[in-house]
PDB file of C-alpha atoms in Angstrom:
ATOM      1  CA  UNK A   1      42.794  -2.582  -3.513  1.00  0.00           C
ATOM      2  CA  UNK A   2      39.842  -3.546  -5.753  1.00  0.00           C
ATOM      3  CA  UNK A   3      36.808  -1.295  -5.760  1.00  0.00           C
ATOM      4  CA  UNK A   4      33.873  -3.053  -4.063  1.00  0.00           C
ATOM      5  CA  UNK A   5      30.973  -1.096  -5.574  1.00  0.00           C
ATOM      6  CA  UNK A   6      30.742  -3.467  -8.586  1.00  0.00           C
ATOM      7  CA  UNK A   7      29.365  -6.259  -6.399  1.00  0.00           C
ATOM      8  CA  UNK A   8      26.605  -4.072  -4.950  1.00  0.00           C
ATOM      9  CA  UNK A   9      23.377  -4.265  -6.943  1.00  0.00           C
ATOM     10  CA  UNK A  10      22.520  -1.002  -8.664  1.00  0.00           C
ATOM     11  CA  UNK A  11      19.136   0.586  -8.011  1.00  0.00           C
ATOM     12  CA  UNK A  12      17.706  -0.804 -11.253  1.00  0.00           C
ATOM     13  CA  UNK A  13      19.002  -4.340 -10.738  1.00  0.00           C
ATOM     14  CA  UNK A  14      17.681  -4.269  -7.156  1.00  0.00           C
ATOM     15  CA  UNK A  15      14.228  -3.393  -8.524  1.00  0.00           C
ATOM     16  CA  UNK A  16      14.457  -6.231 -11.048  1.00  0.00           C
ATOM     17  CA  UNK A  17      15.528  -8.728  -8.357  1.00  0.00           C
ATOM     18  CA  UNK A  18      12.622  -7.570  -6.166  1.00  0.00           C
ATOM     19  CA  UNK A  19      10.183  -7.985  -9.066  1.00  0.00           C
ATOM     20  CA  UNK A  20      11.538 -11.473  -9.858  1.00  0.00           C
ATOM     21  CA  UNK A  21      11.290 -12.537  -6.208  1.00  0.00           C
ATOM     22  CA  UNK A  22       7.762 -11.190  -5.808  1.00  0.00           C
ATOM     23  CA  UNK A  23       6.566 -12.728  -9.081  1.00  0.00           C
ATOM     24  CA  UNK A  24       8.215 -16.076  -8.295  1.00  0.00           C
ATOM     25  CA  UNK A  25       6.643 -16.216  -4.833  1.00  0.00           C
ATOM     26  CA  UNK A  26       3.244 -15.313  -6.315  1.00  0.00           C
ATOM     27  CA  UNK A  27       3.509 -18.112  -8.896  1.00  0.00           C
ATOM     28  CA  UNK A  28       4.452 -20.599  -6.138  1.00  0.00           C
ATOM     29  CA  UNK A  29       1.452 -19.392  -4.065  1.00  0.00           C
ATOM     30  CA  UNK A  30      -0.809 -19.788  -7.106  1.00  0.00           C
ATOM     31  CA  UNK A  31       0.410 -23.329  -7.767  1.00  0.00           C
ATOM     32  CA  UNK A  32       0.015 -24.334  -4.120  1.00  0.00           C
ATOM     33  CA  UNK A  33      -3.501 -22.848  -4.193  1.00  0.00           C
ATOM     34  CA  UNK A  34      -4.510 -25.146  -7.133  1.00  0.00           C
ATOM     35  CA  UNK A  35      -5.327 -22.208  -9.402  1.00  0.00           C
ATOM     36  CA  UNK A  36      -5.381 -24.392 -12.515  1.00  0.00           C
ATOM     37  CA  UNK A  37      -8.035 -26.742 -11.099  1.00  0.00           C
ATOM     38  CA  UNK A  38     -11.348 -26.243 -12.880  1.00  0.00           C
ATOM     39  CA  UNK A  39     -13.338 -28.082 -10.192  1.00  0.00           C
ATOM     40  CA  UNK A  40     -14.504 -26.183  -7.129  1.00  0.00           C
ATOM     41  CA  UNK A  41     -12.040 -27.156  -4.390  1.00  0.00           C
ATOM     42  CA  UNK A  42     -13.261 -26.410  -0.870  1.00  0.00           C
ATOM     43  CA  UNK A  43     -11.016 -28.703   1.173  1.00  0.00           C
ATOM     44  CA  UNK A  44      -9.085 -26.777   3.861  1.00  0.00           C
ATOM     45  CA  UNK A  45      -5.369 -26.479   3.085  1.00  0.00           C
ATOM     46  CA  UNK A  46      -4.330 -26.765   6.747  1.00  0.00           C
ATOM     47  CA  UNK A  47      -2.822 -24.363   9.248  1.00  0.00           C
ATOM     48  CA  UNK A  48       0.805 -24.954   8.244  1.00  0.00           C
ATOM     49  CA  UNK A  49       0.064 -24.117   4.608  1.00  0.00           C
ATOM     50  CA  UNK A  50      -1.840 -21.003   5.682  1.00  0.00           C
ATOM     51  CA  UNK A  51       1.080 -19.876   7.872  1.00  0.00           C
ATOM     52  CA  UNK A  52       3.554 -20.409   4.988  1.00  0.00           C
ATOM     53  CA  UNK A  53       1.240 -18.582   2.578  1.00  0.00           C
ATOM     54  CA  UNK A  54       0.816 -15.616   4.917  1.00  0.00           C
ATOM     55  CA  UNK A  55       4.546 -15.423   5.737  1.00  0.00           C
ATOM     56  CA  UNK A  56       5.228 -15.366   1.988  1.00  0.00           C
ATOM     57  CA  UNK A  57       2.762 -12.485   1.711  1.00  0.00           C
ATOM     58  CA  UNK A  58       4.514 -10.674   4.566  1.00  0.00           C
ATOM     59  CA  UNK A  59       7.861 -11.085   2.800  1.00  0.00           C
ATOM     60  CA  UNK A  60       6.439  -9.784  -0.496  1.00  0.00           C
ATOM     61  CA  UNK A  61       4.962  -6.760   1.289  1.00  0.00           C
ATOM     62  CA  UNK A  62       8.329  -6.113   2.946  1.00  0.00           C
ATOM     63  CA  UNK A  63      10.074  -6.169  -0.437  1.00  0.00           C
ATOM     64  CA  UNK A  64       7.510  -3.763  -1.848  1.00  0.00           C
ATOM     65  CA  UNK A  65       7.856  -1.365   1.104  1.00  0.00           C
ATOM     66  CA  UNK A  66      11.660  -1.356   1.029  1.00  0.00           C
ATOM     67  CA  UNK A  67      12.388  -1.299  -2.702  1.00  0.00           C
ATOM     68  CA  UNK A  68       9.321  -0.074  -4.605  1.00  0.00           C
ATOM     69  CA  UNK A  69       8.115   2.421  -1.974  1.00  0.00           C
ATOM     70  CA  UNK A  70      11.757   3.309  -1.178  1.00  0.00           C
ATOM     71  CA  UNK A  71      11.431   3.079   2.594  1.00  0.00           C
ATOM     72  CA  UNK A  72      14.819   1.309   2.833  1.00  0.00           C
ATOM     73  CA  UNK A  73      16.619   4.626   3.268  1.00  0.00           C
ATOM     74  CA  UNK A  74      13.921   6.404   5.306  1.00  0.00           C
ATOM     75  CA  UNK A  75      13.510   6.604   9.088  1.00  0.00           C
ATOM     76  CA  UNK A  76      13.356   3.057  10.562  1.00  0.00           C
ATOM     77  CA  UNK A  77      10.234   3.984  12.565  1.00  0.00           C
ATOM     78  CA  UNK A  78       8.204   4.210   9.347  1.00  0.00           C
ATOM     79  CA  UNK A  79       9.492   0.860   8.078  1.00  0.00           C
ATOM     80  CA  UNK A  80       8.697  -0.788  11.402  1.00  0.00           C
ATOM     81  CA  UNK A  81       5.277   0.901  11.589  1.00  0.00           C
ATOM     82  CA  UNK A  82       4.123  -0.294   8.151  1.00  0.00           C
ATOM     83  CA  UNK A  83       5.625  -3.728   8.658  1.00  0.00           C
ATOM     84  CA  UNK A  84       3.923  -4.023  12.066  1.00  0.00           C
ATOM     85  CA  UNK A  85       0.527  -3.041  10.579  1.00  0.00           C
ATOM     86  CA  UNK A  86       0.814  -5.771   7.913  1.00  0.00           C
ATOM     87  CA  UNK A  87       2.110  -8.242  10.497  1.00  0.00           C
ATOM     88  CA  UNK A  88      -0.993  -7.545  12.644  1.00  0.00           C
ATOM     89  CA  UNK A  89      -3.333  -8.216   9.696  1.00  0.00           C
ATOM     90  CA  UNK A  90      -1.550 -11.478   8.910  1.00  0.00           C
ATOM     91  CA  UNK A  91      -1.562 -12.585  12.553  1.00  0.00           C
ATOM     92  CA  UNK A  92      -5.294 -11.830  12.689  1.00  0.00           C
ATOM     93  CA  UNK A  93      -5.926 -14.008   9.615  1.00  0.00           C
ATOM     94  CA  UNK A  94      -3.860 -16.922  10.971  1.00  0.00           C
ATOM     95  CA  UNK A  95      -5.579 -16.691  14.392  1.00  0.00           C
ATOM     96  CA  UNK A  96      -9.004 -16.624  12.712  1.00  0.00           C
ATOM     97  CA  UNK A  97      -8.137 -19.650  10.571  1.00  0.00           C
ATOM     98  CA  UNK A  98      -6.939 -21.674  13.569  1.00  0.00           C
ATOM     99  CA  UNK A  99     -10.100 -20.767  15.521  1.00  0.00           C
ATOM    100  CA  UNK A 100     -12.412 -21.555  12.608  1.00  0.00           C
ATOM    101  CA  UNK A 101     -10.848 -24.785  11.336  1.00  0.00           C
ATOM    102  CA  UNK A 102      -8.736 -25.960  14.267  1.00  0.00           C
ATOM    103  CA  UNK A 103      -4.989 -26.608  14.274  1.00  0.00           C
TER     104      UNK A 103
ATOM    105  CA  UNK B   1       7.602  29.773  28.945  1.00  0.00           C
ATOM    106  CA  UNK B   2       7.089  26.644  26.863  1.00  0.00           C
ATOM    107  CA  UNK B   3       4.670  27.180  23.890  1.00  0.00           C
ATOM    108  CA  UNK B   4       1.450  25.134  24.004  1.00  0.00           C
ATOM    109  CA  UNK B   5       1.012  22.110  21.734  1.00  0.00           C
ATOM    110  CA  UNK B   6       0.009  22.941  18.125  1.00  0.00           C
ATOM    111  CA  UNK B   7      -3.210  20.904  18.447  1.00  0.00           C
ATOM    112  CA  UNK B   8      -4.302  22.541  21.711  1.00  0.00           C
ATOM    113  CA  UNK B   9      -6.993  25.226  21.965  1.00  0.00           C
ATOM    114  CA  UNK B  10      -4.458  27.686  23.343  1.00  0.00           C
ATOM    115  CA  UNK B  11      -2.132  27.586  20.345  1.00  0.00           C
ATOM    116  CA  UNK B  12      -3.982  30.261  18.332  1.00  0.00           C
ATOM    117  CA  UNK B  13      -4.089  32.570  21.359  1.00  0.00           C
ATOM    118  CA  UNK B  14      -0.384  31.948  21.871  1.00  0.00           C
ATOM    119  CA  UNK B  15       0.362  32.883  18.222  1.00  0.00           C
ATOM    120  CA  UNK B  16      -1.680  36.138  18.552  1.00  0.00           C
ATOM    121  CA  UNK B  17       0.128  36.997  21.759  1.00  0.00           C
ATOM    122  CA  UNK B  18       3.596  36.358  20.340  1.00  0.00           C
ATOM    123  CA  UNK B  19       2.716  38.349  17.177  1.00  0.00           C
ATOM    124  CA  UNK B  20       1.633  41.381  19.254  1.00  0.00           C
ATOM    125  CA  UNK B  21       4.814  41.037  21.352  1.00  0.00           C
ATOM    126  CA  UNK B  22       6.988  41.330  18.273  1.00  0.00           C
ATOM    127  CA  UNK B  23       5.220  44.517  16.962  1.00  0.00           C
ATOM    128  CA  UNK B  24       6.899  47.844  17.726  1.00  0.00           C
ATOM    129  CA  UNK B  25       5.555  49.456  20.909  1.00  0.00           C
ATOM    130  CA  UNK B  26       3.830  52.857  21.209  1.00  0.00           C
ATOM    131  CA  UNK B  27       7.117  54.765  21.387  1.00  0.00           C
ATOM    132  CA  UNK B  28       8.243  53.229  18.093  1.00  0.00           C
ATOM    133  CA  UNK B  29      10.849  51.093  19.863  1.00  0.00           C
ATOM    134  CA  UNK B  30      11.118  47.488  18.698  1.00  0.00           C
ATOM    135  CA  UNK B  31      10.053  44.945  21.270  1.00  0.00           C
ATOM    136  CA  UNK B  32      12.797  42.764  22.743  1.00  0.00           C
ATOM    137  CA  UNK B  33      13.352  39.545  20.817  1.00  0.00           C
ATOM    138  CA  UNK B  34      11.706  36.556  22.415  1.00  0.00           C
ATOM    139  CA  UNK B  35      14.193  33.726  21.939  1.00  0.00           C
ATOM    140  CA  UNK B  36      11.583  30.971  22.399  1.00  0.00           C
ATOM    141  CA  UNK B  37       9.350  32.508  19.752  1.00  0.00           C
ATOM    142  CA  UNK B  38      12.156  32.758  17.192  1.00  0.00           C
ATOM    143  CA  UNK B  39      13.173  29.169  17.707  1.00  0.00           C
ATOM    144  CA  UNK B  40       9.544  28.038  17.582  1.00  0.00           C
ATOM    145  CA  UNK B  41       8.894  29.885  14.313  1.00  0.00           C
ATOM    146  CA  UNK B  42      11.934  28.390  12.636  1.00  0.00           C
ATOM    147  CA  UNK B  43      10.937  24.925  13.852  1.00  0.00           C
ATOM    148  CA  UNK B  44       7.396  25.283  12.482  1.00  0.00           C
ATOM    149  CA  UNK B  45       8.589  26.386   9.044  1.00  0.00           C
ATOM    150  CA  UNK B  46      11.250  23.745   8.617  1.00  0.00           C
ATOM    151  CA  UNK B  47       9.237  20.800   9.932  1.00  0.00           C
ATOM    152  CA  UNK B  48       5.670  21.598   8.876  1.00  0.00           C
ATOM    153  CA  UNK B  49       4.588  17.924   8.498  1.00  0.00           C
ATOM    154  CA  UNK B  50       6.607  16.495  11.348  1.00  0.00           C
ATOM    155  CA  UNK B  51       7.756  12.899  10.770  1.00  0.00           C
ATOM    156  CA  UNK B  52       5.802  12.734   7.464  1.00  0.00           C
ATOM    157  CA  UNK B  53       8.429  15.060   5.947  1.00  0.00           C
ATOM    158  CA  UNK B  54      10.873  12.150   6.041  1.00  0.00           C
ATOM    159  CA  UNK B  55       8.786  10.087   3.563  1.00  0.00           C
ATOM    160  CA  UNK B  56       9.213  10.309  -0.232  1.00  0.00           C
ATOM    161  CA  UNK B  57       6.598  12.394  -2.111  1.00  0.00           C
ATOM    162  CA  UNK B  58       3.847  14.652  -0.798  1.00  0.00           C
ATOM    163  CA  UNK B  59       2.996  14.098   2.908  1.00  0.00           C
ATOM    164  CA  UNK B  60      -0.749  14.406   2.139  1.00  0.00           C
ATOM    165  CA  UNK B  61      -0.476  11.267   0.010  1.00  0.00           C
ATOM    166  CA  UNK B  62       1.088   9.423   2.933  1.00  0.00           C
ATOM    167  CA  UNK B  63      -1.835  10.438   5.154  1.00  0.00           C
ATOM    168  CA  UNK B  64      -4.106   8.911   2.487  1.00  0.00           C
ATOM    169  CA  UNK B  65      -1.926   5.773   2.260  1.00  0.00           C
ATOM    170  CA  UNK B  66      -1.972   5.257   6.045  1.00  0.00           C
ATOM    171  CA  UNK B  67      -5.746   5.806   6.244  1.00  0.00           C
ATOM    172  CA  UNK B  68      -6.377   3.425   3.318  1.00  0.00           C
ATOM    173  CA  UNK B  69      -4.285   0.754   5.015  1.00  0.00           C
ATOM    174  CA  UNK B  70      -6.397   1.224   8.147  1.00  0.00           C
ATOM    175  CA  UNK B  71      -9.671   1.017   6.171  1.00  0.00           C
ATOM    176  CA  UNK B  72      -8.647  -2.225   4.477  1.00  0.00           C
ATOM    177  CA  UNK B  73      -7.365  -3.542   7.818  1.00  0.00           C
ATOM    178  CA  UNK B  74     -10.812  -2.923   9.326  1.00  0.00           C
ATOM    179  CA  UNK B  75     -12.569  -4.526   6.341  1.00  0.00           C
ATOM    180  CA  UNK B  76     -10.368  -7.593   6.765  1.00  0.00           C
ATOM    181  CA  UNK B  77     -11.178  -7.619  10.491  1.00  0.00           C
ATOM    182  CA  UNK B  78     -14.882  -7.696   9.517  1.00  0.00           C
ATOM    183  CA  UNK B  79     -14.106 -10.544   7.087  1.00  0.00           C
ATOM    184  CA  UNK B  80     -12.422 -12.518   9.895  1.00  0.00           C
ATOM    185  CA  UNK B  81     -15.392 -11.996  12.240  1.00  0.00           C
ATOM    186  CA  UNK B  82     -17.856 -13.228   9.593  1.00  0.00           C
ATOM    187  CA  UNK B  83     -15.565 -16.166   8.741  1.00  0.00           C
ATOM    188  CA  UNK B  84     -15.626 -17.251  12.387  1.00  0.00           C
ATOM    189  CA  UNK B  85     -19.418 -16.964  12.285  1.00  0.00           C
ATOM    190  CA  UNK B  86     -19.863 -19.367   9.389  1.00  0.00           C
ATOM    191  CA  UNK B  87     -16.633 -21.028   8.157  1.00  0.00           C
ATOM    192  CA  UNK B  88     -18.384 -23.549   5.873  1.00  0.00           C
ATOM    193  CA  UNK B  89     -20.261 -20.845   3.970  1.00  0.00           C
ATOM    194  CA  UNK B  90     -17.013 -18.932   3.416  1.00  0.00           C
ATOM    195  CA  UNK B  91     -15.033 -21.962   2.281  1.00  0.00           C
ATOM    196  CA  UNK B  92     -17.778 -23.099  -0.152  1.00  0.00           C
ATOM    197  CA  UNK B  93     -18.263 -19.581  -1.537  1.00  0.00           C
ATOM    198  CA  UNK B  94     -14.532 -19.047  -1.964  1.00  0.00           C
ATOM    199  CA  UNK B  95     -14.354 -22.235  -4.066  1.00  0.00           C
ATOM    200  CA  UNK B  96     -16.537 -20.461  -6.662  1.00  0.00           C
ATOM    201  CA  UNK B  97     -13.912 -17.735  -7.208  1.00  0.00           C
ATOM    202  CA  UNK B  98     -11.553 -17.809 -10.173  1.00  0.00           C
ATOM    203  CA  UNK B  99      -8.195 -18.221  -8.402  1.00  0.00           C
ATOM    204  CA  UNK B 100      -6.254 -18.068 -11.665  1.00  0.00           C
ATOM    205  CA  UNK B 101      -7.552 -14.589 -12.540  1.00  0.00           C
ATOM    206  CA  UNK B 102      -6.817 -13.383  -9.006  1.00  0.00           C
ATOM    207  CA  UNK B 103      -3.241 -14.676  -9.336  1.00  0.00           C
ATOM    208  CA  UNK B 104      -2.774 -13.189 -12.798  1.00  0.00           C
ATOM    209  CA  UNK B 105      -4.001  -9.862 -11.449  1.00  0.00           C
ATOM    210  CA  UNK B 106      -1.374 -10.075  -8.683  1.00  0.00           C
ATOM    211  CA  UNK B 107       1.364 -10.619 -11.287  1.00  0.00           C
ATOM    212  CA  UNK B 108      -0.022  -7.732 -13.359  1.00  0.00           C
ATOM    213  CA  UNK B 109       0.051  -5.336 -10.395  1.00  0.00           C
ATOM    214  CA  UNK B 110       3.545  -6.423  -9.298  1.00  0.00           C
ATOM    215  CA  UNK B 111       4.798  -5.752 -12.833  1.00  0.00           C
ATOM    216  CA  UNK B 112       3.044  -2.376 -12.950  1.00  0.00           C
ATOM    217  CA  UNK B 113       4.697  -1.575  -9.592  1.00  0.00           C
ATOM    218  CA  UNK B 114       8.105  -2.323 -11.136  1.00  0.00           C
ATOM    219  CA  UNK B 115       7.448   0.161 -13.959  1.00  0.00           C
ATOM    220  CA  UNK B 116       6.171   2.775 -11.472  1.00  0.00           C
ATOM    221  CA  UNK B 117       9.412   2.401  -9.496  1.00  0.00           C
ATOM    222  CA  UNK B 118      11.423   2.701 -12.727  1.00  0.00           C
ATOM    223  CA  UNK B 119       9.479   5.867 -13.641  1.00  0.00           C
ATOM    224  CA  UNK B 120      10.328   7.307 -10.240  1.00  0.00           C
ATOM    225  CA  UNK B 121      14.033   6.526 -10.719  1.00  0.00           C
ATOM    226  CA  UNK B 122      14.009   8.030 -14.240  1.00  0.00           C
ATOM    227  CA  UNK B 123      12.348  11.254 -13.069  1.00  0.00           C
ATOM    228  CA  UNK B 124      14.879  11.522 -10.221  1.00  0.00           C
ATOM    229  CA  UNK B 125      17.617  11.551 -12.891  1.00  0.00           C
ATOM    230  CA  UNK B 126      15.580  14.139 -14.829  1.00  0.00           C
ATOM    231  CA  UNK B 127      14.921  11.731 -17.740  1.00  0.00           C
ATOM    232  CA  UNK B 128      11.375  12.968 -18.144  1.00  0.00           C
ATOM    233  CA  UNK B 129      10.492  11.286 -21.459  1.00  0.00           C
ATOM    234  CA  UNK B 130      11.712   7.936 -20.134  1.00  0.00           C
ATOM    235  CA  UNK B 131       9.709   8.486 -16.933  1.00  0.00           C
ATOM    236  CA  UNK B 132       6.593   9.201 -19.014  1.00  0.00           C
ATOM    237  CA  UNK B 133       7.153   6.017 -21.042  1.00  0.00           C
ATOM    238  CA  UNK B 134       7.419   3.986 -17.816  1.00  0.00           C
ATOM    239  CA  UNK B 135       4.292   5.683 -16.447  1.00  0.00           C
ATOM    240  CA  UNK B 136       2.408   4.722 -19.634  1.00  0.00           C
ATOM    241  CA  UNK B 137       3.441   1.068 -19.217  1.00  0.00           C
ATOM    242  CA  UNK B 138       2.339   1.244 -15.557  1.00  0.00           C
ATOM    243  CA  UNK B 139      -1.043   2.593 -16.634  1.00  0.00           C
ATOM    244  CA  UNK B 140      -1.356  -0.089 -19.339  1.00  0.00           C
ATOM    245  CA  UNK B 141      -0.890  -2.809 -16.703  1.00  0.00           C
ATOM    246  CA  UNK B 142      -3.404  -0.996 -14.478  1.00  0.00           C
ATOM    247  CA  UNK B 143      -5.932  -1.116 -17.325  1.00  0.00           C
ATOM    248  CA  UNK B 144      -5.199  -4.819 -17.845  1.00  0.00           C
ATOM    249  CA  UNK B 145      -5.935  -5.365 -14.146  1.00  0.00           C
ATOM    250  CA  UNK B 146      -9.329  -3.659 -14.563  1.00  0.00           C
ATOM    251  CA  UNK B 147     -10.137  -5.698 -17.694  1.00  0.00           C
ATOM    252  CA  UNK B 148      -9.392  -8.956 -15.841  1.00  0.00           C
ATOM    253  CA  UNK B 149     -11.436  -7.748 -12.844  1.00  0.00           C
ATOM    254  CA  UNK B 150     -14.367  -6.895 -15.121  1.00  0.00           C
ATOM    255  CA  UNK B 151     -14.118 -10.350 -16.738  1.00  0.00           C
ATOM    256  CA  UNK B 152     -14.141 -11.961 -13.282  1.00  0.00           C
ATOM    257  CA  UNK B 153     -17.194  -9.951 -12.166  1.00  0.00           C
ATOM    258  CA  UNK B 154     -19.089 -10.740 -15.370  1.00  0.00           C
ATOM    259  CA  UNK B 155     -18.208 -14.449 -15.017  1.00  0.00           C
ATOM    260  CA  UNK B 156     -19.684 -14.414 -11.502  1.00  0.00           C
ATOM    261  CA  UNK B 157     -22.719 -12.460 -12.653  1.00  0.00           C
ATOM    262  CA  UNK B 158     -23.381 -15.045 -15.392  1.00  0.00           C
ATOM    263  CA  UNK B 159     -23.784 -17.810 -12.800  1.00  0.00           C
ATOM    264  CA  UNK B 160     -26.056 -15.642 -10.649  1.00  0.00           C
ATOM    265  CA  UNK B 161     -23.526 -14.521  -8.020  1.00  0.00           C
ATOM    266  CA  UNK B 162     -23.858 -10.917  -6.864  1.00  0.00           C
ATOM    267  CA  UNK B 163     -23.059  -8.717  -3.862  1.00  0.00           C
ATOM    268  CA  UNK B 164     -26.289  -9.912  -2.195  1.00  0.00           C
ATOM    269  CA  UNK B 165     -25.647 -13.666  -2.571  1.00  0.00           C
ATOM    270  CA  UNK B 166     -24.201 -14.109   0.931  1.00  0.00           C
ATOM    271  CA  UNK B 167     -21.922 -12.378   3.447  1.00  0.00           C
ATOM    272  CA  UNK B 168     -18.762 -13.764   1.793  1.00  0.00           C
ATOM    273  CA  UNK B 169     -19.666 -12.244  -1.567  1.00  0.00           C
ATOM    274  CA  UNK B 170     -20.788  -8.978   0.071  1.00  0.00           C
ATOM    275  CA  UNK B 171     -17.332  -8.599   1.624  1.00  0.00           C
ATOM    276  CA  UNK B 172     -15.602  -9.900  -1.520  1.00  0.00           C
ATOM    277  CA  UNK B 173     -17.294  -7.337  -3.781  1.00  0.00           C
ATOM    278  CA  UNK B 174     -16.887  -4.577  -1.197  1.00  0.00           C
ATOM    279  CA  UNK B 175     -13.134  -5.097  -0.806  1.00  0.00           C
ATOM    280  CA  UNK B 176     -12.245  -5.892  -4.437  1.00  0.00           C
ATOM    281  CA  UNK B 177     -14.617  -3.183  -5.744  1.00  0.00           C
ATOM    282  CA  UNK B 178     -13.166  -0.573  -3.376  1.00  0.00           C
ATOM    283  CA  UNK B 179      -9.683  -1.668  -4.441  1.00  0.00           C
ATOM    284  CA  UNK B 180     -10.648  -1.418  -8.141  1.00  0.00           C
ATOM    285  CA  UNK B 181     -11.905   2.135  -7.453  1.00  0.00           C
ATOM    286  CA  UNK B 182      -8.428   2.911  -6.101  1.00  0.00           C
ATOM    287  CA  UNK B 183      -6.871   1.487  -9.269  1.00  0.00           C
ATOM    288  CA  UNK B 184      -9.066   3.846 -11.333  1.00  0.00           C
ATOM    289  CA  UNK B 185      -8.041   6.793  -9.118  1.00  0.00           C
ATOM    290  CA  UNK B 186      -4.398   5.700  -9.452  1.00  0.00           C
ATOM    291  CA  UNK B 187      -4.726   5.684 -13.258  1.00  0.00           C
ATOM    292  CA  UNK B 188      -6.086   9.247 -13.139  1.00  0.00           C
ATOM    293  CA  UNK B 189      -3.148  10.280 -10.942  1.00  0.00           C
ATOM    294  CA  UNK B 190      -0.657   8.654 -13.335  1.00  0.00           C
ATOM    295  CA  UNK B 191      -2.274  10.592 -16.207  1.00  0.00           C
ATOM    296  CA  UNK B 192      -2.065  13.838 -14.230  1.00  0.00           C
ATOM    297  CA  UNK B 193       1.604  13.486 -13.328  1.00  0.00           C
ATOM    298  CA  UNK B 194       2.428  12.662 -16.953  1.00  0.00           C
ATOM    299  CA  UNK B 195       1.348  16.260 -17.665  1.00  0.00           C
ATOM    300  CA  UNK B 196       2.604  17.910 -14.455  1.00  0.00           C
ATOM    301  CA  UNK B 197       5.875  16.017 -14.534  1.00  0.00           C
ATOM    302  CA  UNK B 198       7.794  17.453 -11.568  1.00  0.00           C
ATOM    303  CA  UNK B 199       9.764  14.755  -9.739  1.00  0.00           C
ATOM    304  CA  UNK B 200       7.771  15.225  -6.523  1.00  0.00           C
ATOM    305  CA  UNK B 201       4.487  14.736  -8.409  1.00  0.00           C
ATOM    306  CA  UNK B 202       5.695  11.528 -10.056  1.00  0.00           C
ATOM    307  CA  UNK B 203       7.043  10.280  -6.721  1.00  0.00           C
ATOM    308  CA  UNK B 204       3.664  10.998  -5.061  1.00  0.00           C
ATOM    309  CA  UNK B 205       1.602   9.220  -7.736  1.00  0.00           C
ATOM    310  CA  UNK B 206       3.977   6.243  -7.664  1.00  0.00           C
ATOM    311  CA  UNK B 207       3.666   6.042  -3.851  1.00  0.00           C
ATOM    312  CA  UNK B 208      -0.129   5.833  -4.255  1.00  0.00           C
ATOM    313  CA  UNK B 209       0.242   3.176  -6.959  1.00  0.00           C
ATOM    314  CA  UNK B 210       2.486   1.072  -4.727  1.00  0.00           C
ATOM    315  CA  UNK B 211      -0.090   1.362  -1.937  1.00  0.00           C
ATOM    316  CA  UNK B 212      -2.740  -0.044  -4.315  1.00  0.00           C
ATOM    317  CA  UNK B 213      -0.286  -2.830  -5.167  1.00  0.00           C
ATOM    318  CA  UNK B 214       0.436  -3.500  -1.468  1.00  0.00           C
ATOM    319  CA  UNK B 215      -3.254  -3.840  -0.603  1.00  0.00           C
ATOM    320  CA  UNK B 216      -3.848  -6.329  -3.429  1.00  0.00           C
ATOM    321  CA  UNK B 217      -0.830  -8.373  -2.253  1.00  0.00           C
ATOM    322  CA  UNK B 218      -2.650  -8.751   1.102  1.00  0.00           C
ATOM    323  CA  UNK B 219      -6.166  -9.239  -0.333  1.00  0.00           C
ATOM    324  CA  UNK B 220      -5.319 -11.946  -2.888  1.00  0.00           C
ATOM    325  CA  UNK B 221      -4.166 -14.759  -0.555  1.00  0.00           C
ATOM    326  CA  UNK B 222      -6.822 -13.979   2.068  1.00  0.00           C
ATOM    327  CA  UNK B 223      -9.800 -13.826  -0.301  1.00  0.00           C
ATOM    328  CA  UNK B 224      -8.755 -16.446  -2.880  1.00  0.00           C
ATOM    329  CA  UNK B 225      -6.286 -18.908  -1.359  1.00  0.00           C
ATOM    330  CA  UNK B 226      -6.740 -19.268   2.430  1.00  0.00           C
ATOM    331  CA  UNK B 227      -9.239 -22.085   2.957  1.00  0.00           C
TER     332      UNK B 227
END
């Protein structure tokens, strides 16, 4: 029977995949936020874009907590606690945006 | 009898009482063993930090990490309240920020976080010189972050924007400045653990560095991109 451990990512390759994912998502966020525009852009990006942006942030934070901070193998209560705290902040931002600029 | 809670006012009195119970009595005979006390003592020694013992690194650092997350959460709550107060002011002020530098700083911190994690892995395998090399790269990226932040501040200063310009910039400078102070503290910690290179020390400093990284990941889209 073939050994299955070769298909599991090693600790180092998992870190590299996490870094690539986080960097890629940041670059996509930067491009969608018109970072290369030299003019001052103040037009609202819309609630859907804000929700996507904040969910991307939540995902990046989750990757950082699990792989960089090594909470993947710790007690699930800690993972859930940190994730919930970040989720609350992101929900607060989305709620504020929808109240301030409408849906 | 069940021992009182460790945080209660009666806990010290309980400890004194149990200590005097375990002393030999006047006739030189040892006091009978109190089973509850023995179990309680073993529990206290093995689980001194409670659930914090389960986390990697020094538990004190995790107390700091949790409190920092709460502080930044409250600052962001203040930001949301002021945004609701005057959305147009916030959106027009945010347009004056350099979104490219903010994004580059995010990439710089993510990359420094990768090298901090690699340093942690290397020290776990007792490859101390490799861990120190990774810590140096982490610190180099931390310095690059500060250089870019300084450039951004000086760019704003040149066009007359300061902490007193309006409530958006007050909160912007407060949050990014406080975060930059944490980066400086993180750099000092990385320098310290390069000298005192026990695995637990490196793990603790790296946990702090990742917390700094985590906070910037939240701050960047909220301050620079959400409009």
